XYZ file of C-alpha atoms in Angstrom:
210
model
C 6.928 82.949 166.948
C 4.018 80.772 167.233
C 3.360 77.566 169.494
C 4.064 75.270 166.533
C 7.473 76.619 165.859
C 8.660 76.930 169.816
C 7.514 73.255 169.860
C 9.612 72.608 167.113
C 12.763 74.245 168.791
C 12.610 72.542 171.826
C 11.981 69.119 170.049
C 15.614 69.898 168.149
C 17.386 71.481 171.235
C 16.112 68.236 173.302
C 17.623 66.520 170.313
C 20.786 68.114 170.548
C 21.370 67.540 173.829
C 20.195 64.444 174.181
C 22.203 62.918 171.315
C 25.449 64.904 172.291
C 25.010 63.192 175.942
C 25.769 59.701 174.176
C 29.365 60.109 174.652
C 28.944 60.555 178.359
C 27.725 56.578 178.353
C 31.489 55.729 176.658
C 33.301 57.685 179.819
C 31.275 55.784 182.843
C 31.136 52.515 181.273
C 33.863 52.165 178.394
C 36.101 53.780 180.198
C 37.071 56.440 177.665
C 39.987 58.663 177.695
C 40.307 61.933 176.247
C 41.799 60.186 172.886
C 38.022 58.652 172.753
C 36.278 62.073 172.628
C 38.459 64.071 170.567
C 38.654 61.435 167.806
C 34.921 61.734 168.036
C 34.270 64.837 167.987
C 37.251 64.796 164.840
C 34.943 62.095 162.904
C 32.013 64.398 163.357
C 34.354 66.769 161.329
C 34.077 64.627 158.625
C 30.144 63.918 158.658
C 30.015 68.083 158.851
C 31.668 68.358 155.531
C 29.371 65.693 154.052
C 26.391 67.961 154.998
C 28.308 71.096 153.885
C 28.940 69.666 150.370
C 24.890 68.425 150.048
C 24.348 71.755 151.676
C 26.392 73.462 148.374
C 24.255 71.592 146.177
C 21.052 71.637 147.477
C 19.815 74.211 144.964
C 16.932 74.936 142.255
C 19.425 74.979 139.248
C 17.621 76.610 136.071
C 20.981 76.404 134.076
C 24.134 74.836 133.765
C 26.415 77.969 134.809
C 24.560 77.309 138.033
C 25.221 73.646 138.282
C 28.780 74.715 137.217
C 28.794 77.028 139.922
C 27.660 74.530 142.874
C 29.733 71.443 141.622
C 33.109 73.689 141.407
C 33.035 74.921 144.655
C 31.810 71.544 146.126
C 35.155 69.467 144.853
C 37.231 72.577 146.083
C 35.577 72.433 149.247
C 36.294 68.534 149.582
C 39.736 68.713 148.404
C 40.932 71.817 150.921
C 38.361 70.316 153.607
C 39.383 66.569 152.825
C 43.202 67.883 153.603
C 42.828 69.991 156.226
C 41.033 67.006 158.684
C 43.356 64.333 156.950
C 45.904 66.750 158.825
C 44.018 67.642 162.052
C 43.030 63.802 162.524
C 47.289 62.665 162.106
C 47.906 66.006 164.658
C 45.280 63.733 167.343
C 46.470 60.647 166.645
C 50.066 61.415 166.751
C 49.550 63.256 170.380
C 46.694 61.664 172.063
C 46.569 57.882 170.708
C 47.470 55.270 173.571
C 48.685 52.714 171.172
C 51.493 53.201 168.657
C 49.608 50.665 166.095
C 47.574 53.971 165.248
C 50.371 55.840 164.484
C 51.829 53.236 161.773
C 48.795 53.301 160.430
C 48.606 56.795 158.581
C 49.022 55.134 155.136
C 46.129 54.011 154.825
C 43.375 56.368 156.790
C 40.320 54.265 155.881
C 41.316 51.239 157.934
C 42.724 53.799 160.696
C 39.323 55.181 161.331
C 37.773 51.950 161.279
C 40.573 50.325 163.800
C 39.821 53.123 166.403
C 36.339 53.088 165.929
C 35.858 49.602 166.451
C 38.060 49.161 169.377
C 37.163 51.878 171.225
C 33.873 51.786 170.725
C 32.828 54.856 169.114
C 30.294 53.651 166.144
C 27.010 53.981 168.610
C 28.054 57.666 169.463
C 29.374 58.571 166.364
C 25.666 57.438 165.126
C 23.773 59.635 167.423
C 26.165 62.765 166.473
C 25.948 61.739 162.597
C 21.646 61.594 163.381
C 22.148 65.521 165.134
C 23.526 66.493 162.019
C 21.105 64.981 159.573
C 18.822 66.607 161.585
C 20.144 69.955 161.852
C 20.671 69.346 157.837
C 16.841 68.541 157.309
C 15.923 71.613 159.857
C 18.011 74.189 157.889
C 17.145 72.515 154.459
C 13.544 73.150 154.932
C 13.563 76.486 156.712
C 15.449 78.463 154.205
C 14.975 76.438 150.792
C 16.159 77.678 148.279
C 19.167 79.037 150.186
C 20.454 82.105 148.994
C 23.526 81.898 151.320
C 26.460 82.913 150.047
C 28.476 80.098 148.597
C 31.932 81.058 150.300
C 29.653 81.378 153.706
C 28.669 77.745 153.467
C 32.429 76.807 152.776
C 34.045 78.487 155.930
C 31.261 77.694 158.330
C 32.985 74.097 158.928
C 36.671 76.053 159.689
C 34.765 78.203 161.831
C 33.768 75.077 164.172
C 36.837 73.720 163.934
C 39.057 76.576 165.064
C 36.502 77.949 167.720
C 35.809 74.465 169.343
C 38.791 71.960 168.447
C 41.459 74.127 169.579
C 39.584 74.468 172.641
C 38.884 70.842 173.190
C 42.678 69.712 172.195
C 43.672 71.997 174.840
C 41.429 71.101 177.257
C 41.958 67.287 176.240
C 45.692 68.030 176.788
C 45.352 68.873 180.281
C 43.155 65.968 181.210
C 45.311 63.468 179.841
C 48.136 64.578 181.693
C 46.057 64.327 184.798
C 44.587 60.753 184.421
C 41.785 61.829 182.597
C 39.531 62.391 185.216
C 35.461 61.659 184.795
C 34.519 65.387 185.502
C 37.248 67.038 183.197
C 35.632 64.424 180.106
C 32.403 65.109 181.027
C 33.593 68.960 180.894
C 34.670 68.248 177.555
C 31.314 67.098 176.239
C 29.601 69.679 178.164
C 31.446 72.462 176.255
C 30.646 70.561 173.500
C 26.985 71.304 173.970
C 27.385 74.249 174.518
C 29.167 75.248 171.620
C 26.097 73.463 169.557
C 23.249 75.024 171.454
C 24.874 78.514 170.412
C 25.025 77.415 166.727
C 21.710 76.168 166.880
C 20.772 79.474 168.377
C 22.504 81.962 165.877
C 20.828 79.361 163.255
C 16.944 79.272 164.162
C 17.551 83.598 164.086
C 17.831 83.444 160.751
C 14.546 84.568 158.428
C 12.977 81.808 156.731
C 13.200 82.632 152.656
């Protein structure tokens, strides 16, 4: 590996961390709750499968059964995807939100999201996690273009995360909110966050650049 690339890595993985500590500002002086962070991390959900579709399509198409063969895949991926969060997102709201507004509010999802993220304050942290993955994005964009990934790979990564890390956090987020949501089991949250990224990141950078 030579000096240029290590400097590279550490400039992301100070990135990573630095931008995934943002949250940690919204539990000493917002006074978050373990509703805050989940819905978060949920939201970054949805900016992953934003990537994950460009990430389909970001290919050197020399014919239309390959265009055929990103775009078909990228509106199944956004319909199942779309669906699945649309149903994790109700599951948080309905067992972690502290006012019932939220939950009479699952008609219309657009003006949910922006209700919670305006009154809790979440658009400055949900910035700084939308920048890690624009980054992470441009890193893996660059590093292995063209990608000859596997198209179903690309797909499941994002239910990967999801299962590995949300049903960890949920539990986790259960347990603090039924003891006051204590500053160290939040931070604890966002710490396992991290650490969940940093081993993505890892397992990512191994791969060969094409």
């Amino acid at each position: 590996m030579s000096n240029q690339t290590r400097g590279n890595n550490f400039i992301f993985l100070a990135s990573l961390i630095l931008l995934n500590l943002v949250p940690a500002y919204g539990v000493f002086y917002w006074d978050w709750k373990s509703f805050d962070l989940i819905f978060l991390y949920w939201l970054e959900n949805l900016i992953i499968g934003v990537f994950t579709v460009l990430k389909l399509m970001a290919y050197p198409y020399q014919n239309f059964s390959q265009v055929a063969g990103r775009i078909f895949p990228s509106i199944l991926f956004s319909v199942h995807y779309g669906i699945f969060c649309l149903a994790h997102g109700c599951f948080i709201v309905l067992f972690f939100a502290p006012d019932e507004q939220y939950r009479s509010q699952f008609g219309d999802i657009t003006y949910l999201i922006a209700l919670i993220v305006s009154q809790h304050q979440l658009g400055w942290p949900l910035l700084a996690l939308a920048s890690y993955q624009l980054i992470d994005w441009l890193r893996d964009a660059i590093t292995h273009w063209p990608s000859e990934e596997k198209v179903e790979h690309i797909m499941s990564a994002p239910y990967k995360r999801i299962v590995v890390l949300h049903f960890a956090i949920i539990g986790g987020g259960f347990f603090i909110a039924e003891n006051n949501n204590p500053i160290g089991g939040l931070l604890l949250l966002i710490a396992l966050k991290i650490v969940n990224d940093v081993y993505q990141w890892s397992r990512a950078i191994k791969k060969p650049p094409l």
